[in-house]
JSON list of C-alpha atoms and ligand atoms in Angstrom, two decimals:
[
{"chain": "V", "resi": 20, "resn": "MET", "atom": "CA", "xyz": [-49.39, 118.24, -8.77]},
{"chain": "V", "resi": 21, "resn": "ASP", "atom": "CA", "xyz": [-49.31, 120.34, -11.91]},
{"chain": "V", "resi": 22, "resn": "ILE", "atom": "CA", "xyz": [-49.46, 123.74, -10.90]},
{"chain": "V", "resi": 23, "resn": "VAL", "atom": "CA", "xyz": [-48.61, 125.59, -7.88]},
{"chain": "V", "resi": 24, "resn": "ILE", "atom": "CA", "xyz": [-50.01, 128.95, -7.37]},
{"chain": "V", "resi": 25, "resn": "ASP", "atom": "CA", "xyz": [-47.64, 131.71, -5.36]},
{"chain": "V", "resi": 26, "resn": "MET", "atom": "CA", "xyz": [-49.60, 134.78, -4.60]},
{"chain": "V", "resi": 27, "resn": "LYS", "atom": "CA", "xyz": [-47.10, 137.14, -3.28]},
{"chain": "V", "resi": 28, "resn": "LEU", "atom": "CA", "xyz": [-48.45, 139.52, -0.45]},
{"chain": "V", "resi": 29, "resn": "ASP", "atom": "CA", "xyz": [-46.36, 141.87, 1.66]},
{"chain": "V", "resi": 30, "resn": "ARG", "atom": "CA", "xyz": [-46.68, 140.80, 5.17]},
{"chain": "V", "resi": 31, "resn": "GLN", "atom": "CA", "xyz": [-47.91, 144.01, 6.33]},
{"chain": "V", "resi": 32, "resn": "ILE", "atom": "CA", "xyz": [-50.61, 144.61, 3.79]},
{"chain": "V", "resi": 33, "resn": "ALA", "atom": "CA", "xyz": [-51.80, 140.84, 4.62]},
{"chain": "V", "resi": 34, "resn": "LYS", "atom": "CA", "xyz": [-52.42, 142.38, 8.28]},
{"chain": "V", "resi": 35, "resn": "ASP", "atom": "CA", "xyz": [-53.80, 145.38, 7.21]},
{"chain": "V", "resi": 36, "resn": "ARG", "atom": "CA", "xyz": [-56.47, 143.76, 5.19]},
{"chain": "V", "resi": 37, "resn": "ILE", "atom": "CA", "xyz": [-57.55, 141.36, 7.74]},
{"chain": "V", "resi": 38, "resn": "MET", "atom": "CA", "xyz": [-57.71, 144.13, 10.68]},
{"chain": "V", "resi": 39, "resn": "GLY", "atom": "CA", "xyz": [-59.65, 146.61, 8.13]},
{"chain": "V", "resi": 40, "resn": "ARG", "atom": "CA", "xyz": [-62.22, 143.79, 7.22]},
{"chain": "V", "resi": 41, "resn": "ARG", "atom": "CA", "xyz": [-65.90, 145.10, 8.14]},
{"chain": "V", "resi": 42, "resn": "LEU", "atom": "CA", "xyz": [-68.83, 142.78, 7.82]},
{"chain": "V", "resi": 43, "resn": "CYS", "atom": "CA", "xyz": [-71.97, 143.87, 7.03]},
{"chain": "V", "resi": 44, "resn": "VAL", "atom": "CA", "xyz": [-74.96, 143.04, 9.42]},
{"chain": "V", "resi": 45, "resn": "ASN", "atom": "CA", "xyz": [-77.34, 142.51, 6.47]},
{"chain": "V", "resi": 46, "resn": "ASP", "atom": "CA", "xyz": [-75.12, 140.26, 4.02]},
{"chain": "V", "resi": 47, "resn": "ASN", "atom": "CA", "xyz": [-71.80, 138.80, 4.69]},
{"chain": "V", "resi": 48, "resn": "ASN", "atom": "CA", "xyz": [-71.09, 138.99, 1.00]},
{"chain": "V", "resi": 49, "resn": "HIS", "atom": "CA", "xyz": [-71.02, 142.76, 0.83]},
{"chain": "V", "resi": 50, "resn": "PRO", "atom": "CA", "xyz": [-67.19, 143.71, 0.78]},
{"chain": "V", "resi": 51, "resn": "ASN", "atom": "CA", "xyz": [-66.08, 146.22, 2.87]},
{"chain": "V", "resi": 52, "resn": "ASN", "atom": "CA", "xyz": [-62.60, 147.18, 4.31]},
{"chain": "V", "resi": 53, "resn": "ILE", "atom": "CA", "xyz": [-61.31, 150.46, 5.64]},
{"chain": "V", "resi": 54, "resn": "PHE", "atom": "CA", "xyz": [-57.78, 149.78, 4.35]},
{"chain": "V", "resi": 55, "resn": "ILE", "atom": "CA", "xyz": [-58.89, 149.13, 0.62]},
{"chain": "V", "resi": 56, "resn": "ASP", "atom": "CA", "xyz": [-59.90, 152.39, -1.30]},
{"chain": "V", "resi": 57, "resn": "ALA", "atom": "CA", "xyz": [-61.93, 150.16, -4.10]},
{"chain": "V", "resi": 58, "resn": "ILE", "atom": "CA", "xyz": [-64.26, 148.73, -0.86]},
{"chain": "V", "resi": 59, "resn": "LYS", "atom": "CA", "xyz": [-64.23, 151.35, 1.71]},
{"chain": "V", "resi": 60, "resn": "PRO", "atom": "CA", "xyz": [-67.28, 151.57, 3.63]},
{"chain": "V", "resi": 61, "resn": "ALA", "atom": "CA", "xyz": [-69.50, 154.63, 3.49]},
{"chain": "V", "resi": 62, "resn": "GLY", "atom": "CA", "xyz": [-68.37, 156.31, 7.03]},
{"chain": "V", "resi": 63, "resn": "ASP", "atom": "CA", "xyz": [-69.50, 153.32, 9.52]},
{"chain": "V", "resi": 64, "resn": "LYS", "atom": "CA", "xyz": [-71.78, 151.86, 7.01]},
{"chain": "V", "resi": 65, "resn": "CYS", "atom": "CA", "xyz": [-71.89, 149.32, 4.32]},
{"chain": "V", "resi": 66, "resn": "ARG", "atom": "CA", "xyz": [-70.52, 150.80, 0.92]},
{"chain": "V", "resi": 67, "resn": "VAL", "atom": "CA", "xyz": [-73.22, 148.35, -0.70]},
{"chain": "V", "resi": 68, "resn": "CYS", "atom": "CA", "xyz": [-76.28, 148.57, 1.33]},
{"chain": "V", "resi": 69, "resn": "GLY", "atom": "CA", "xyz": [-75.99, 151.06, 4.17]},
{"chain": "V", "resi": 70, "resn": "GLY", "atom": "CA", "xyz": [-76.20, 148.40, 6.64]},
{"chain": "V", "resi": 71, "resn": "ASP", "atom": "CA", "xyz": [-74.38, 148.58, 9.89]},
{"chain": "V", "resi": 72, "resn": "LEU", "atom": "CA", "xyz": [-70.78, 147.46, 9.92]},
{"chain": "V", "resi": 73, "resn": "LYS", "atom": "CA", "xyz": [-69.13, 144.79, 12.48]},
{"chain": "V", "resi": 74, "resn": "SER", "atom": "CA", "xyz": [-65.66, 143.25, 12.67]},
{"chain": "V", "resi": 75, "resn": "ARG", "atom": "CA", "xyz": [-64.68, 140.04, 13.72]},
{"chain": "V", "resi": 76, "resn": "SER", "atom": "CA", "xyz": [-62.68, 139.62, 17.02]},
{"chain": "V", "resi": 77, "resn": "ASP", "atom": "CA", "xyz": [-60.06, 137.48, 15.62]},
{"chain": "V", "resi": 78, "resn": "ASP", "atom": "CA", "xyz": [-59.60, 139.97, 12.91]},
{"chain": "V", "resi": 79, "resn": "GLN", "atom": "CA", "xyz": [-58.82, 142.59, 15.59]},
{"chain": "V", "resi": 80, "resn": "ASP", "atom": "CA", "xyz": [-56.24, 140.11, 17.70]},
{"chain": "V", "resi": 81, "resn": "GLU", "atom": "CA", "xyz": [-53.00, 141.50, 16.49]},
{"chain": "V", "resi": 82, "resn": "ALA", "atom": "CA", "xyz": [-50.71, 139.04, 17.90]},
{"chain": "V", "resi": 83, "resn": "ALA", "atom": "CA", "xyz": [-53.08, 135.81, 16.91]},
{"chain": "V", "resi": 84, "resn": "ILE", "atom": "CA", "xyz": [-52.69, 137.35, 13.21]},
{"chain": "V", "resi": 85, "resn": "ASP", "atom": "CA", "xyz": [-48.70, 137.86, 13.85]},
{"chain": "V", "resi": 86, "resn": "GLN", "atom": "CA", "xyz": [-48.61, 134.25, 14.83]},
{"chain": "V", "resi": 87, "resn": "ARG", "atom": "CA", "xyz": [-50.62, 132.69, 11.92]},
{"chain": "V", "resi": 88, "resn": "HIS", "atom": "CA", "xyz": [-48.15, 134.89, 9.44]},
{"chain": "V", "resi": 89, "resn": "ASN", "atom": "CA", "xyz": [-44.98, 133.37, 11.60]},
{"chain": "V", "resi": 90, "resn": "ILE", "atom": "CA", "xyz": [-46.35, 130.52, 10.40]},
{"chain": "V", "resi": 91, "resn": "TYR", "atom": "CA", "xyz": [-47.13, 131.26, 6.74]},
{"chain": "V", "resi": 92, "resn": "TYR", "atom": "CA", "xyz": [-44.02, 133.28, 5.95]},
{"chain": "V", "resi": 93, "resn": "ASP", "atom": "CA", "xyz": [-41.39, 130.55, 7.57]},
{"chain": "V", "resi": 94, "resn": "THR", "atom": "CA", "xyz": [-39.33, 129.51, 5.05]},
{"chain": "V", "resi": 95, "resn": "GLU", "atom": "CA", "xyz": [-37.91, 126.69, 6.85]},
{"chain": "V", "resi": 96, "resn": "THR", "atom": "CA", "xyz": [-40.96, 125.09, 8.49]},
{"chain": "V", "resi": 97, "resn": "GLY", "atom": "CA", "xyz": [-43.91, 127.24, 7.25]},
{"chain": "V", "resi": 98, "resn": "THR", "atom": "CA", "xyz": [-46.24, 127.27, 4.34]},
{"chain": "V", "resi": 99, "resn": "THR", "atom": "CA", "xyz": [-43.70, 128.92, 2.47]},
{"chain": "V", "resi": 100, "resn": "ALA", "atom": "CA", "xyz": [-41.26, 126.28, 3.04]},
{"chain": "V", "resi": 101, "resn": "GLY", "atom": "CA", "xyz": [-43.64, 124.17, 0.81]},
{"chain": "V", "resi": 102, "resn": "LEU", "atom": "CA", "xyz": [-43.92, 126.54, -1.73]},
{"chain": "V", "resi": 103, "resn": "LEU", "atom": "CA", "xyz": [-39.98, 126.69, -2.18]},
{"chain": "V", "resi": 104, "resn": "PHE", "atom": "CA", "xyz": [-39.62, 123.06, -1.97]},
{"chain": "V", "resi": 105, "resn": "PHE", "atom": "CA", "xyz": [-42.23, 122.98, -5.09]},
{"chain": "V", "resi": 106, "resn": "LYS", "atom": "CA", "xyz": [-40.42, 125.74, -6.77]},
{"chain": "V", "resi": 107, "resn": "ASP", "atom": "CA", "xyz": [-37.03, 123.71, -6.39]},
{"chain": "V", "resi": 108, "resn": "VAL", "atom": "CA", "xyz": [-38.78, 120.48, -7.63]},
{"chain": "V", "resi": 109, "resn": "SER", "atom": "CA", "xyz": [-40.08, 122.80, -10.87]},
{"chain": "V", "resi": 110, "resn": "ALA", "atom": "CA", "xyz": [-36.52, 123.93, -11.38]},
{"chain": "V", "resi": 111, "resn": "LYS", "atom": "CA", "xyz": [-34.94, 120.26, -11.45]},
{"chain": "V", "resi": 112, "resn": "ASN", "atom": "CA", "xyz": [-37.91, 119.03, -13.34]},
{"chain": "V", "resi": 113, "resn": "SER", "atom": "CA", "xyz": [-38.11, 120.97, -16.56]},
{"chain": "V", "resi": 114, "resn": "GLY", "atom": "CA", "xyz": [-40.75, 123.41, -15.01]},
{"chain": "V", "resi": 115, "resn": "MET", "atom": "CA", "xyz": [-43.10, 120.86, -13.52]},
{"chain": "V", "resi": 116, "resn": "PRO", "atom": "CA", "xyz": [-45.14, 121.31, -11.37]},
{"chain": "V", "resi": 117, "resn": "ARG", "atom": "CA", "xyz": [-45.73, 125.10, -13.19]},
{"chain": "V", "resi": 118, "resn": "ILE", "atom": "CA", "xyz": [-45.02, 127.76, -10.84]},
{"chain": "V", "resi": 119, "resn": "ILE", "atom": "CA", "xyz": [-47.87, 130.75, -11.41]},
{"chain": "V", "resi": 120, "resn": "GLU", "atom": "CA", "xyz": [-46.66, 133.85, -9.49]},
{"chain": "V", "resi": 121, "resn": "LEU", "atom": "CA", "xyz": [-49.37, 136.24, -8.63]},
{"chain": "V", "resi": 122, "resn": "ASP", "atom": "CA", "xyz": [-48.98, 139.85, -7.01]},
{"chain": "V", "resi": 123, "resn": "GLY", "atom": "CA", "xyz": [-51.63, 139.68, -4.08]},
{"chain": "V", "resi": 124, "resn": "LYS", "atom": "CA", "xyz": [-51.30, 143.52, -3.77]},
{"chain": "V", "resi": 125, "resn": "ASN", "atom": "CA", "xyz": [-53.45, 144.12, -6.69]},
{"chain": "V", "resi": 126, "resn": "ALA", "atom": "CA", "xyz": [-57.13, 144.52, -6.78]},
{"chain": "V", "resi": 127, "resn": "LEU", "atom": "CA", "xyz": [-59.22, 141.47, -7.01]},
{"chain": "V", "resi": 128, "resn": "GLN", "atom": "CA", "xyz": [-60.39, 141.78, -10.52]},
{"chain": "V", "resi": 129, "resn": "GLU", "atom": "CA", "xyz": [-56.82, 142.03, -11.85]},
{"chain": "V", "resi": 130, "resn": "VAL", "atom": "CA", "xyz": [-55.35, 139.18, -9.71]},
{"chain": "V", "resi": 131, "resn": "SER", "atom": "CA", "xyz": [-58.21, 137.20, -11.31]},
{"chain": "V", "resi": 132, "resn": "ALA", "atom": "CA", "xyz": [-57.35, 138.36, -14.72]},
{"chain": "V", "resi": 133, "resn": "ASP", "atom": "CA", "xyz": [-53.94, 137.68, -14.22]},
{"chain": "V", "resi": 134, "resn": "LEU", "atom": "CA", "xyz": [-54.18, 134.04, -12.81]},
{"chain": "V", "resi": 135, "resn": "MET", "atom": "CA", "xyz": [-56.80, 133.26, -15.73]},
{"chain": "V", "resi": 136, "resn": "LYS", "atom": "CA", "xyz": [-54.30, 134.69, -18.17]},
{"chain": "V", "resi": 137, "resn": "GLN", "atom": "CA", "xyz": [-51.33, 132.68, -16.81]},
{"chain": "V", "resi": 138, "resn": "LEU", "atom": "CA", "xyz": [-53.65, 129.55, -16.92]},
{"chain": "V", "resi": 139, "resn": "ASP", "atom": "CA", "xyz": [-54.82, 130.02, -20.35]},
{"chain": "V", "resi": 140, "resn": "LYS", "atom": "CA", "xyz": [-51.06, 129.64, -21.44]},
{"chain": "V", "resi": 141, "resn": "ILE", "atom": "CA", "xyz": [-51.05, 125.93, -19.74]},
{"chain": "B", "resi": 7, "resn": "LIG", "atom": "ZN1", "xyz": [-74.34, 145.37, 3.15]}
]
């Protein structure tokens, strides 16, 4: 493994993004989220095409989201434990694998630009 990407995101923000997601009935690629200003729906309609919006039932299941996040953010046995393992390997192995840290609370374009900038340095 050459690179590990750590996209940091506060747990509450991650939950809000999931629960705020709305799907356009005309096109699932039309991003709408009631908690993200840049892609906030136009009232109760799709911000791109004006179509009706719906939400996925599993996006509204707070207990299920919490369960998934408990696994992800667990530093002993979860996904985060894997990240910490590779950070430890990197620290003991002259920076290999490379660790790229991204601020996931930024807008998609900013996160993408930051990732590309950091990859260019490699
Ligand atoms: Zn739409």
